[in-house]
Amino acid sequence: MSAAPLGMTGELARRWERSRLYLWVPLGLFMLFTLVPFYWMIVFAFRPDGSTHPYPWPVTLANFKLVWNVLGFGVFFKNSVLVGVGTLVGVNVISALSGYALARFSFRGRGFLVVGLLCTQFVPGVMLLIPLFIIFRHLGLIDNLVALVIADTVFQLPLTTLLMSGFIRSVPVELEEAAMVDGCSRLKAFRAVTLPLLRPAFVAIGSFAFVGSWNNFLFALIFMNSQDHFTLPVGLDYTIGEFSVNFGALAAGGVLAAVPVVLVFAVVQRYLVQGLTVGAIKG
Amino acid sequence: MSLGSRALAVIEPVPLAPHDRGAERHGRARRRRKALAPYAMLTPLVLLILGFVAYPVLNVVYYSFQNYNVVEPFLNGFAGWSNYSTMFRHDPLFWTSLEFTAKWVFAEVFLQLVFGLVLALILNSAFRGRGIARALVFAPWAVSGVLTTTIWLLIYDPQAGLIGYLSDLGLTPHGFTILADTHTVFWAAILAELWRGLPFFAIILLADLQSIPSELIEAANCDGANAWTRFRYIVAPHLRDAVILSTLLRCVWEFNNVDLLYTLTNGGPGTETTTLPLYIARQAITEHNFGYGSALTMAGFVILLVFSIAYLKFSKFGASRGYAP
């Protein structure tokens, strides 16, 4: 990346090299492209109705009061948290169980299972909307948040299972064996030795699961009927349709939907690059 | 969601655990219980996948041969190939949606890959404040399709939006609704999705860039390699497999994801920006035509399957593992 543009020679090329403009200019453009849209939403959310200033001043919380109390975002927010936490727990527990089996045992059908899990990535939720709707209707779970927890969990599990089994493999099996020699059962050895070492795995996978469920739109749109069971994305879609004039309210709803995932993202973003790197090196 | 990124970390074949020596010392009952243990642990996962992925897939096959419309239940019953013949012969929207899907996926993945690679290369060089720069430019990764729509509607609104400033500069006419114009809607949607999708490639390629052994770069520098030769002979071959796999995952993901288009354009104006999955979603949500929707879904399955196999074969995935060209 550090080559001087064609035709630049001598002093000019050295100055170009030293200024590192070839780095800062594109980076600045990427930053603008990423951050201006966020900034613009924040401006809309915090400035008073009717203001056209390109900055949120004077600051008002009127938009937030409106969406939280009147438009039902308080309820949507609560529903999103419930479904997100349910999915987080379900995904972590089930992928720890099955990830351990994949990492520590050799058994018949193991390869078939791994291939099967990868194949599910080509069968995404949109394509299964119709049969899933029918299944949940049979189970009496339409307009019930449990349906969302199940659906969100299922579609996260294949990858989180494989990811968790990778994390478990990276904990030396000798540690567990040593504990078992000392008289631990396999379960106790896992709980006392491996589990504490898997904390980063639970944080990373839990965050993925939470963000995935927090952002899921179509399942909530189709499986939930009453406004009491809407999640934030459905609430936003509803606001886009109903109140297309009230941009302040729309932006405030958007900020409410953005804050939790951005916070979670701030926690996991260092795992994102590092986690992937570890996996890549091992191959 | 860009969850597909995780597959890269785990796709390598898994070495088996070393043979458990302790087992030989115990009785047969204990051994049998041990042999069953992994299956017991996998039961919840397998049951959920069978019940909520495998069974629904079989259902789609079944419904695609049925007349199944919630609004017209009196017509329900076996339909033979009629859903398929309607799709292929009497439904121009099927073909135009396919054409738009191809355009959408290609443009989106191409742009995300190119800009994602540039961003990854920038973020891989050492500079002050790199950590915070990464956190900031990766932020849209966590944003949902509906929230992306929310954000870009605020930009694209002809009166209140940021685009109004373009009109002030005389670049676009005042009151220009970019999402209602058939010439501009494509690029407006592409830009919004690019904003959200760029971090996916940047994150994956950055992870892969960091796994290049620094000795290789130093050796190349000793041999007098410049930036371009380093990129051409070390970086590019190293990134090859990651690029192939991530573009495939992204193609599948962009093909299937309907959140953004559903909320931003709703497939419009008219049916201008209707992808095949968006068409399927509409069959399910507004038409309640489950039979025909299932036939469309089958078409989507087959297209994805054929495309994925052809792509992996054609790109010779995994063929090169060394660093030499």
Coordinates of C-alpha atoms in Angstrom, one line a residue:
Chain A
M1 CA 0.0 0.0 0.0
S2 CA 2.9 2.3 0.6
A3 CA 4.1 2.7 -3.0
A4 CA 4.3 6.3 -4.3
P5 CA 1.9 7.1 -7.1
L6 CA 3.3 6.5 -10.6
G7 CA 5.7 9.1 -11.8
M8 CA 6.5 10.5 -8.4
T9 CA 10.2 10.5 -7.8
G10 CA 12.9 11.9 -5.5
E11 CA 11.9 14.4 -2.8
L12 CA 8.2 14.3 -3.7
A13 CA 8.0 10.6 -3.4
R14 CA 9.7 10.7 0.0
R15 CA 7.4 13.4 1.3
W16 CA 4.3 11.3 0.1
E17 CA 5.8 8.3 1.9
R18 CA 6.4 10.1 5.1
S19 CA 3.1 11.9 5.3
R20 CA 1.3 8.6 5.0
L21 CA -1.6 10.4 3.2
Y22 CA -2.1 7.2 1.2
L23 CA -3.3 5.7 4.5
W24 CA -5.1 8.6 6.1
V25 CA -7.1 9.8 3.1
P26 CA -8.9 6.5 2.3
L27 CA -9.3 5.8 6.0
G28 CA -10.9 9.2 6.5
L29 CA -13.3 8.5 3.6
F30 CA -14.2 5.1 5.1
M31 CA -14.8 6.7 8.5
L32 CA -17.1 9.4 7.0
F33 CA -19.0 6.8 5.1
T34 CA -19.5 4.7 8.2
L35 CA -20.1 7.4 10.8
V36 CA -22.1 10.1 9.0
P37 CA -25.3 7.9 8.7
F38 CA -25.1 7.2 12.5
Y39 CA -24.6 10.9 13.2
W40 CA -27.5 11.9 11.1
M41 CA -29.8 9.5 12.9
I42 CA -28.7 10.9 16.3
V43 CA -29.3 14.4 15.0
F44 CA -32.9 13.5 14.1
A45 CA -33.5 11.7 17.4
F46 CA -32.3 14.5 19.7
R47 CA -33.3 17.7 18.0
P48 CA -36.8 19.2 18.5
D49 CA -39.6 18.7 16.0
G50 CA -39.4 21.2 13.2
S51 CA -35.7 22.0 13.6
T52 CA -33.6 21.7 10.5
H53 CA -30.2 22.3 12.1
P54 CA -27.5 19.7 11.1
Y55 CA -26.7 19.3 14.8
P56 CA -28.9 18.1 17.7
W57 CA -29.3 21.4 19.5
P58 CA -31.2 22.2 21.7
V59 CA -31.3 18.6 22.9
T60 CA -34.7 17.2 23.6
L61 CA -35.9 13.8 24.8
A62 CA -39.4 14.4 23.5
N63 CA -38.9 11.9 20.6
F64 CA -37.8 9.2 23.0
K65 CA -40.7 9.8 25.4
L66 CA -43.1 9.6 22.4
V67 CA -41.8 6.3 21.0
W68 CA -41.2 4.6 24.4
N69 CA -44.6 5.5 26.0
V70 CA -47.0 6.1 23.1
L71 CA -45.7 4.1 20.2
G72 CA -45.0 1.0 22.3
F73 CA -41.2 0.9 22.0
G74 CA -41.0 0.2 25.7
V75 CA -42.8 -3.1 25.1
F76 CA -40.9 -3.9 21.9
F77 CA -37.6 -3.3 23.7
K78 CA -38.6 -5.6 26.6
N79 CA -39.7 -8.3 24.1
S80 CA -36.4 -8.0 22.1
V81 CA -34.4 -8.3 25.4
L82 CA -36.4 -11.4 26.4
V83 CA -36.0 -13.2 23.1
G84 CA -32.3 -12.1 22.9
V85 CA -31.5 -13.5 26.3
G86 CA -33.5 -16.7 25.8
T87 CA -31.6 -17.3 22.5
L88 CA -28.3 -16.5 24.2
V89 CA -28.9 -19.0 26.9
G90 CA -30.3 -21.7 24.6
V91 CA -27.5 -21.3 22.0
N92 CA -24.7 -21.4 24.6
V93 CA -26.0 -24.4 26.5
I94 CA -26.8 -26.5 23.4
S95 CA -23.6 -25.6 21.6
A96 CA -21.5 -26.3 24.6
L97 CA -23.0 -29.8 24.9
S98 CA -22.8 -30.7 21.3
G99 CA -19.5 -28.9 20.8
Y100 CA -18.0 -31.0 23.6
A101 CA -19.2 -34.2 21.9
L102 CA -17.7 -33.1 18.6
A103 CA -14.4 -32.0 20.1
R104 CA -13.7 -34.9 22.6
F105 CA -15.3 -38.0 21.2
S106 CA -14.9 -40.0 18.0
F107 CA -18.1 -41.7 17.1
R108 CA -20.0 -43.1 14.1
G109 CA -21.7 -40.4 12.1
R110 CA -19.5 -37.6 13.2
G111 CA -18.3 -36.5 9.7
F112 CA -21.9 -36.7 8.4
L113 CA -23.0 -34.5 11.3
V114 CA -20.4 -31.8 10.6
V115 CA -21.2 -31.8 6.9
G116 CA -24.9 -31.7 7.7
L117 CA -24.4 -28.7 10.0
L118 CA -22.5 -26.8 7.3
C119 CA -25.2 -27.6 4.7
T120 CA -27.9 -26.0 6.9
Q121 CA -26.1 -22.7 6.1
F122 CA -27.6 -23.0 2.6
V123 CA -31.1 -23.4 4.0
P124 CA -31.9 -20.0 5.6
G125 CA -34.9 -18.9 7.4
V126 CA -36.6 -17.0 4.6
M127 CA -37.0 -20.1 2.5
L128 CA -38.6 -21.9 5.5
L129 CA -41.0 -19.2 6.5
I130 CA -44.1 -21.1 5.2
P131 CA -43.5 -24.5 6.8
L132 CA -42.2 -23.0 10.0
F133 CA -45.3 -20.9 10.3
I134 CA -47.4 -24.0 9.9
I135 CA -45.4 -25.9 12.4
F136 CA -45.6 -23.2 15.0
R137 CA -49.3 -22.9 14.4
H138 CA -49.7 -26.7 15.1
L139 CA -47.6 -26.2 18.3
G140 CA -49.9 -23.3 19.3
L141 CA -46.9 -20.9 19.4
I142 CA -48.0 -18.3 16.9
D143 CA -48.0 -14.9 18.7
N144 CA -45.8 -16.4 21.4
L145 CA -42.3 -15.2 22.1
V146 CA -41.2 -18.8 22.6
A147 CA -41.5 -19.4 18.9
L148 CA -39.0 -16.6 18.3
V149 CA -36.5 -18.1 20.8
I150 CA -36.8 -21.5 19.2
A151 CA -36.4 -20.2 15.6
D152 CA -33.6 -17.9 16.4
T153 CA -31.8 -20.6 18.4
V154 CA -32.1 -23.2 15.7
F155 CA -30.7 -21.0 13.0
Q156 CA -27.7 -20.0 15.1
L157 CA -26.8 -23.4 16.4
P158 CA -25.0 -25.0 13.4
L159 CA -22.2 -22.5 13.3
T160 CA -22.0 -21.8 17.0
T161 CA -21.7 -25.6 17.6
L162 CA -18.8 -25.8 15.2
L163 CA -17.3 -22.7 16.7
M164 CA -17.6 -24.0 20.2
S165 CA -16.1 -27.3 19.3
G166 CA -13.1 -25.4 17.9
F167 CA -12.8 -23.4 21.2
I168 CA -13.0 -26.7 23.2
R169 CA -10.4 -28.4 21.0
S170 CA -8.0 -25.5 21.8
V171 CA -8.2 -26.4 25.5
P172 CA -5.6 -29.3 25.8
V173 CA -7.4 -32.5 26.6
E174 CA -4.5 -33.4 28.9
L175 CA -5.8 -30.9 31.4
E176 CA -9.0 -32.8 31.7
E177 CA -7.2 -36.1 31.8
A178 CA -5.0 -35.0 34.6
A179 CA -8.1 -34.0 36.6
M180 CA -9.7 -37.4 35.8
V181 CA -6.5 -39.2 37.0
D182 CA -6.9 -37.2 40.2
G183 CA -10.4 -38.8 40.6
C184 CA -12.7 -36.4 38.9
S185 CA -15.5 -37.8 36.7
R186 CA -15.6 -36.6 33.1
L187 CA -18.3 -34.1 33.9
K188 CA -16.5 -32.8 37.0
A189 CA -13.3 -32.5 35.0
F190 CA -15.1 -30.5 32.4
R191 CA -16.8 -28.3 34.9
A192 CA -13.7 -27.6 37.0
V193 CA -11.0 -27.4 34.3
T194 CA -12.4 -26.7 30.8
L195 CA -15.5 -24.6 31.6
P196 CA -13.6 -21.7 33.2
L197 CA -11.2 -21.6 30.3
L198 CA -14.2 -21.3 27.9
R199 CA -15.4 -17.9 29.2
P200 CA -14.3 -16.0 26.1
A201 CA -16.1 -18.6 24.0
F202 CA -19.3 -18.1 25.9
V203 CA -19.0 -14.3 25.6
A204 CA -18.3 -14.4 21.9
I205 CA -21.0 -17.0 21.0
G206 CA -23.5 -15.4 23.4
S207 CA -22.9 -12.0 21.7
F208 CA -23.4 -13.5 18.3
A209 CA -26.6 -15.2 19.4
F210 CA -27.9 -12.1 21.1
V211 CA -27.2 -9.8 18.1
G212 CA -28.6 -12.3 15.7
S213 CA -31.8 -12.6 17.6
W214 CA -32.0 -8.8 18.3
N215 CA -31.7 -8.1 14.6
N216 CA -34.1 -10.8 13.3
F217 CA -37.0 -9.3 11.5
L218 CA -38.9 -11.8 9.3
F219 CA -39.6 -14.4 12.0
A220 CA -40.9 -11.8 14.3
L221 CA -42.9 -10.1 11.5
I222 CA -44.6 -13.4 10.6
F223 CA -44.9 -15.4 13.8
M224 CA -46.1 -12.5 16.0
N225 CA -49.5 -10.9 15.4
S226 CA -50.3 -8.6 18.3
Q227 CA -48.4 -5.4 19.0
D228 CA -47.8 -6.7 22.6
H229 CA -45.4 -9.3 21.1
F230 CA -43.6 -7.2 18.5
T231 CA -39.8 -6.9 18.7
L232 CA -37.9 -3.8 17.9
P233 CA -37.3 -4.5 14.1
V234 CA -41.0 -5.1 13.6
G235 CA -41.7 -1.9 15.6
L236 CA -39.4 0.0 13.4
D237 CA -41.0 -1.4 10.3
Y238 CA -44.4 -0.4 11.7
T239 CA -43.1 3.1 12.4
I240 CA -41.7 3.4 8.9
G241 CA -45.1 2.5 7.5
E242 CA -47.4 4.4 9.9
F243 CA -45.4 7.5 10.7
S244 CA -43.3 8.1 7.7
V245 CA -43.6 11.9 8.3
N246 CA -42.4 11.8 11.9
F247 CA -38.7 11.3 11.3
G248 CA -37.8 12.3 14.9
A249 CA -39.8 9.3 16.3
L250 CA -38.3 7.0 13.7
A251 CA -34.8 8.1 14.5
A252 CA -35.4 7.8 18.3
G253 CA -36.7 4.2 17.7
G254 CA -33.6 3.5 15.6
V255 CA -31.3 4.8 18.4
L256 CA -33.0 2.5 20.9
A257 CA -32.5 -0.4 18.5
A258 CA -28.9 0.5 17.9
V259 CA -27.5 1.1 21.4
P260 CA -27.6 -2.5 22.7
V261 CA -26.0 -4.0 19.7
V262 CA -23.4 -1.3 19.4
L263 CA -22.5 -1.9 23.1
V264 CA -22.3 -5.7 22.6
F265 CA -20.2 -5.1 19.5
A266 CA -17.8 -2.9 21.4
V267 CA -17.3 -5.9 23.7
V268 CA -16.8 -8.6 21.0
Q269 CA -15.1 -6.7 18.2
R270 CA -11.6 -7.7 19.4
Y271 CA -12.7 -11.4 19.5
L272 CA -13.9 -11.1 16.0
V273 CA -10.5 -10.6 14.4
Q274 CA -8.5 -12.6 17.0
G275 CA -10.9 -15.5 17.1
L276 CA -10.9 -15.9 13.4
T277 CA -7.1 -15.6 13.3
V278 CA -6.6 -18.4 15.8
G279 CA -8.9 -20.6 13.8
A280 CA -7.1 -19.8 10.6
I281 CA -3.6 -20.5 12.0
K282 CA -4.6 -23.9 13.2
G283 CA -5.6 -25.1 9.8
Chain B
M1 CA -26.4 -10.7 10.3
S2 CA -22.9 -11.6 9.2
L3 CA -22.8 -14.7 11.2
G4 CA -21.5 -16.6 8.2
S5 CA -18.1 -15.2 9.0
R6 CA -17.6 -17.7 11.7
A7 CA -17.6 -20.6 9.4
L8 CA -14.1 -19.6 8.3
A9 CA -12.7 -20.3 11.7
V10 CA -14.2 -23.7 12.0
I11 CA -14.3 -25.2 8.6
E12 CA -10.9 -27.0 8.9
P13 CA -11.2 -30.7 9.5
V14 CA -11.3 -31.6 13.1
P15 CA -8.6 -33.9 14.5
L16 CA -10.1 -36.6 16.7
A17 CA -9.4 -36.8 20.4
P18 CA -6.6 -39.2 21.3
H19 CA -7.8 -42.7 22.2
D20 CA -9.1 -42.7 25.8
R21 CA -6.8 -45.0 27.6
G22 CA -8.8 -45.0 30.8
A23 CA -11.7 -46.8 29.1
E24 CA -9.9 -50.2 28.9
R25 CA -9.7 -50.5 32.6
H26 CA -13.5 -50.4 33.1
G27 CA -16.2 -52.9 32.6
R28 CA -18.4 -53.4 29.5
A29 CA -21.4 -51.5 30.9
R30 CA -19.3 -48.5 31.6
R31 CA -17.9 -48.8 28.0
R32 CA -21.3 -48.9 26.5
R33 CA -22.4 -45.9 28.5
K34 CA -19.3 -44.1 27.3
A35 CA -20.1 -45.0 23.7
L36 CA -23.5 -43.5 24.1
A37 CA -22.4 -40.3 25.8
P38 CA -21.6 -38.2 22.7
Y39 CA -25.0 -39.2 21.2
A40 CA -26.8 -38.1 24.4
M41 CA -25.0 -34.8 24.3
L42 CA -25.9 -34.2 20.6
T43 CA -29.6 -35.1 21.1
P44 CA -30.9 -31.5 21.7
L45 CA -29.0 -30.2 18.7
V46 CA -30.0 -33.0 16.3
L47 CA -33.7 -32.9 17.4
L48 CA -33.9 -29.1 16.9
I49 CA -32.2 -29.3 13.5
L50 CA -34.4 -32.3 12.4
G51 CA -37.6 -30.6 13.6
F52 CA -37.1 -27.1 12.5
V53 CA -34.8 -27.4 9.5
A54 CA -34.9 -30.9 7.9
Y55 CA -38.7 -31.4 8.4
P56 CA -39.6 -28.0 7.0
V57 CA -37.4 -28.6 4.0
L58 CA -39.3 -31.8 3.3
N59 CA -42.5 -29.8 3.8
V60 CA -41.4 -27.3 1.2
V61 CA -41.0 -30.1 -1.3
Y62 CA -44.4 -31.5 -0.4
Y63 CA -46.3 -28.2 -0.5
S64 CA -44.7 -27.3 -3.8
F65 CA -46.9 -30.0 -5.4
Q66 CA -50.0 -28.8 -3.6
N67 CA -52.6 -26.1 -4.0
Y68 CA -52.3 -24.6 -0.6
N69 CA -53.7 -21.1 -0.2
V70 CA -55.0 -19.9 3.2
V71 CA -57.4 -17.5 1.4
E72 CA -58.9 -20.1 -0.9
P73 CA -59.0 -23.3 1.3
F74 CA -61.7 -24.9 -0.9
L75 CA -59.1 -25.2 -3.7
N76 CA -56.5 -27.0 -1.6
G77 CA -55.3 -30.4 -2.7
F78 CA -52.8 -32.2 -4.9
A79 CA -51.6 -29.9 -7.7
G80 CA -49.1 -32.0 -9.6
W81 CA -46.6 -29.9 -11.5
S82 CA -49.0 -27.0 -12.0
N83 CA -47.2 -24.7 -9.5
Y84 CA -44.0 -25.3 -11.4
S85 CA -45.5 -24.8 -14.9
T86 CA -47.1 -21.6 -13.7
M87 CA -43.7 -20.5 -12.4
F88 CA -41.8 -21.3 -15.6
R89 CA -44.3 -20.3 -18.2
H90 CA -46.9 -17.8 -16.9
D91 CA -45.1 -15.8 -14.3
P92 CA -42.9 -13.0 -15.7
L93 CA -42.2 -11.8 -12.2
F94 CA -40.3 -15.0 -11.4
W95 CA -37.9 -14.3 -14.3
T96 CA -37.5 -10.6 -13.6
S97 CA -36.9 -11.3 -9.9
L98 CA -34.2 -13.8 -10.8
E99 CA -32.6 -11.3 -13.0
F100 CA -32.6 -8.7 -10.4
T101 CA -31.3 -11.1 -7.7
A102 CA -28.3 -11.9 -9.9
K103 CA -27.6 -8.2 -10.5
W104 CA -28.1 -7.4 -6.8
V105 CA -25.9 -10.3 -5.5
F106 CA -23.1 -9.7 -8.0
A107 CA -22.9 -5.9 -7.5
E108 CA -23.2 -6.1 -3.8
V109 CA -20.6 -8.9 -3.3
F110 CA -18.2 -7.4 -5.8
L111 CA -18.3 -3.9 -4.2
Q112 CA -18.1 -5.3 -0.6
L113 CA -15.1 -7.4 -1.5
V114 CA -13.1 -4.6 -3.3
F115 CA -13.7 -2.0 -0.6
G116 CA -13.5 -4.6 2.2
L117 CA -10.0 -5.6 0.9
V118 CA -8.9 -2.0 0.7
L119 CA -10.1 -1.4 4.3
A120 CA -8.5 -4.5 5.6
L121 CA -5.1 -3.6 4.0
I122 CA -5.4 -0.1 5.6
L123 CA -6.3 -1.4 9.0
N124 CA -3.5 -4.0 8.8
S125 CA -0.8 -1.3 8.7
A126 CA 0.5 0.1 11.9
F127 CA -0.7 3.5 12.9
R128 CA -1.7 5.4 16.0
G129 CA -5.3 4.8 17.0
R130 CA -5.7 1.7 15.0
G131 CA -7.8 -0.1 17.6
I132 CA -10.4 2.7 17.8
A133 CA -10.4 3.1 14.0
R134 CA -11.2 -0.6 13.7
A135 CA -14.0 -0.5 16.3
L136 CA -15.6 2.5 14.5
V137 CA -15.5 1.3 10.9
F138 CA -16.7 -2.2 11.8
A139 CA -19.7 -0.8 13.8
P140 CA -22.3 -1.3 11.0
W141 CA -21.6 -5.0 11.1
A142 CA -23.9 -5.3 14.1
V143 CA -26.7 -3.3 12.6
S144 CA -29.9 -5.0 11.3
G145 CA -31.4 -4.7 7.9
V146 CA -34.4 -2.8 9.3
L147 CA -32.2 -0.4 11.2
T148 CA -30.1 0.2 8.1
T149 CA -33.4 1.1 6.3
T150 CA -34.3 3.5 9.1
I151 CA -30.9 5.2 8.9
W152 CA -30.9 5.5 5.1
L153 CA -34.5 6.6 4.9
L154 CA -33.4 9.6 7.0
I155 CA -30.7 10.3 4.5
Y156 CA -32.7 9.7 1.3
D157 CA -35.8 11.7 2.3
P158 CA -36.1 14.5 -0.3
Q159 CA -37.2 17.2 2.3
A160 CA -35.5 16.4 5.6
G161 CA -32.8 14.1 4.4
L162 CA -29.1 14.6 4.0
I163 CA -29.7 14.3 0.2
G164 CA -31.3 17.7 0.4
Y165 CA -27.8 19.2 0.6
L166 CA -27.1 17.6 -2.8
S167 CA -30.1 19.5 -4.1
D168 CA -28.8 22.7 -2.6
L169 CA -25.6 22.2 -4.4
G170 CA -27.6 21.7 -7.6
L171 CA -26.6 18.1 -8.1
T172 CA -30.1 16.7 -7.9
P173 CA -33.5 18.5 -8.5
H174 CA -35.3 19.6 -5.3
G175 CA -37.8 17.1 -4.0
F176 CA -36.1 14.3 -5.8
T177 CA -37.3 10.9 -4.3
I178 CA -34.3 8.7 -5.0
L179 CA -36.2 5.5 -3.9
A180 CA -39.1 6.1 -6.3
D181 CA -37.0 6.6 -9.4
T182 CA -36.3 3.4 -11.4
H183 CA -32.9 4.8 -12.4
T184 CA -31.6 5.6 -9.0
V185 CA -33.3 3.1 -6.7
F186 CA -30.9 0.3 -7.5
W187 CA -27.8 2.3 -6.5
A188 CA -29.5 3.8 -3.5
A189 CA -30.3 0.3 -2.2
I190 CA -26.8 -0.9 -3.1
L191 CA -25.2 1.9 -1.2
A192 CA -27.2 1.2 2.0
E193 CA -26.4 -2.5 1.9
L194 CA -22.7 -1.7 1.1
W195 CA -22.6 0.4 4.3
R196 CA -23.8 -2.6 6.3
G197 CA -21.9 -5.3 4.4
L198 CA -18.5 -3.8 4.1
P199 CA -17.3 -4.7 7.6
F200 CA -17.9 -8.4 6.9
F201 CA -15.2 -8.7 4.3
A202 CA -12.9 -6.3 6.1
I203 CA -13.1 -8.4 9.3
I204 CA -12.5 -11.7 7.6
L205 CA -9.7 -10.5 5.3
L206 CA -8.0 -8.6 8.2
A207 CA -8.0 -11.7 10.3
D208 CA -6.4 -13.6 7.4
L209 CA -3.9 -10.8 6.7
Q210 CA -2.7 -11.0 10.3
S211 CA -2.1 -14.8 10.0
I212 CA 0.6 -14.1 7.3
P213 CA 3.9 -15.0 9.0
S214 CA 5.9 -11.8 9.4
E215 CA 9.1 -13.6 8.4
L216 CA 7.7 -13.9 4.9
I217 CA 7.2 -10.2 4.6
E218 CA 10.6 -9.5 6.0
A219 CA 12.3 -12.0 3.7
A220 CA 10.5 -10.4 0.7
N221 CA 11.7 -7.0 1.9
C222 CA 15.3 -8.3 2.1
D223 CA 14.9 -9.4 -1.5
G224 CA 13.9 -5.9 -2.5
A225 CA 10.2 -6.5 -3.0
N226 CA 8.0 -3.3 -3.2
A227 CA 4.5 -3.0 -2.0
W228 CA 2.9 -4.3 -5.2
T229 CA 5.2 -7.4 -5.4
R230 CA 4.6 -8.2 -1.8
F231 CA 0.8 -8.0 -2.4
R232 CA 1.0 -10.0 -5.7
Y233 CA 3.3 -12.8 -4.5
I234 CA 2.6 -13.1 -0.8
V235 CA -0.6 -11.4 0.3
A236 CA -2.9 -12.4 -2.6
P237 CA -2.0 -16.1 -2.7
H238 CA -2.4 -16.2 1.1
L239 CA -5.9 -14.6 1.0
R240 CA -7.1 -16.8 -1.9
D241 CA -9.0 -19.4 0.0
A242 CA -10.5 -16.9 2.5
V243 CA -11.7 -14.8 -0.5
I244 CA -13.2 -17.7 -2.2
L245 CA -15.0 -19.0 0.8
S246 CA -16.2 -15.6 2.1
T247 CA -17.5 -14.5 -1.3
L248 CA -19.5 -17.7 -1.5
L249 CA -20.9 -17.3 2.0
R250 CA -21.7 -13.7 1.2
C251 CA -23.4 -14.5 -2.1
V252 CA -25.6 -17.0 -0.3
W253 CA -26.3 -14.5 2.4
E254 CA -27.0 -11.6 0.1
F255 CA -29.2 -13.9 -2.0
N256 CA -31.3 -14.8 0.9
N257 CA -31.4 -11.7 3.0
V258 CA -34.6 -9.7 2.4
D259 CA -34.8 -7.4 5.5
L260 CA -33.3 -4.4 3.8
L261 CA -35.1 -4.5 0.5
Y262 CA -38.4 -5.5 2.2
T263 CA -38.3 -2.4 4.4
L264 CA -36.4 0.1 2.2
T265 CA -38.1 -0.4 -1.2
N266 CA -40.5 -3.2 -0.6
G267 CA -39.4 -4.5 -4.0
G268 CA -40.5 -1.3 -5.7
P269 CA -41.0 1.0 -7.4
G270 CA -43.4 -1.5 -9.0
T271 CA -41.5 -4.7 -8.9
E272 CA -38.1 -3.1 -9.9
T273 CA -36.2 -4.3 -6.8
T274 CA -37.9 -7.6 -6.1
T275 CA -35.5 -10.4 -5.4
L276 CA -36.6 -14.0 -5.6
P277 CA -36.6 -14.5 -1.8
L278 CA -38.5 -11.2 -1.4
Y279 CA -41.1 -12.5 -3.9
I280 CA -41.3 -15.7 -1.8
A281 CA -41.7 -13.7 1.4
R282 CA -44.5 -11.7 -0.2
Q283 CA -46.3 -14.9 -1.4
A284 CA -46.2 -16.1 2.3
I285 CA -47.0 -12.8 4.0
T286 CA -49.5 -11.0 1.8
E287 CA -50.8 -13.6 -0.7
H288 CA -50.9 -16.5 1.7
N289 CA -50.2 -18.7 -1.3
F290 CA -48.2 -21.4 0.4
G291 CA -48.2 -23.8 -2.4
Y292 CA -46.9 -21.5 -5.1
G293 CA -44.5 -19.9 -2.5
S294 CA -43.0 -23.4 -1.9
A295 CA -42.5 -24.0 -5.6
L296 CA -40.6 -20.6 -5.8
T297 CA -38.6 -21.7 -2.7
M298 CA -37.6 -25.0 -4.5
A299 CA -36.3 -22.9 -7.4
G300 CA -34.3 -20.9 -4.9
F301 CA -32.8 -24.1 -3.3
V302 CA -31.8 -25.6 -6.6
I303 CA -30.2 -22.3 -7.8
L304 CA -28.2 -21.9 -4.6
L305 CA -27.1 -25.5 -4.6
V306 CA -26.0 -25.5 -8.3
F307 CA -24.3 -22.2 -7.9
S308 CA -22.4 -23.2 -4.8
I309 CA -21.1 -26.4 -6.2
A310 CA -20.1 -24.8 -9.5
Y311 CA -18.4 -21.9 -7.7
L312 CA -16.3 -24.2 -5.5
K313 CA -15.3 -26.4 -8.4
F314 CA -14.6 -23.5 -10.8
S315 CA -12.6 -21.6 -8.2
K316 CA -10.6 -24.7 -7.2
F317 CA -11.1 -24.0 -3.5
G318 CA -8.3 -25.3 -1.4
A319 CA -6.1 -26.0 -4.4
S320 CA -3.3 -23.7 -3.3
R321 CA -2.1 -23.8 0.2
G322 CA 1.5 -22.6 -0.3
Y323 CA 2.7 -19.1 -0.6
A324 CA 4.6 -19.4 -3.9
P325 CA 2.6 -18.3 -7.0

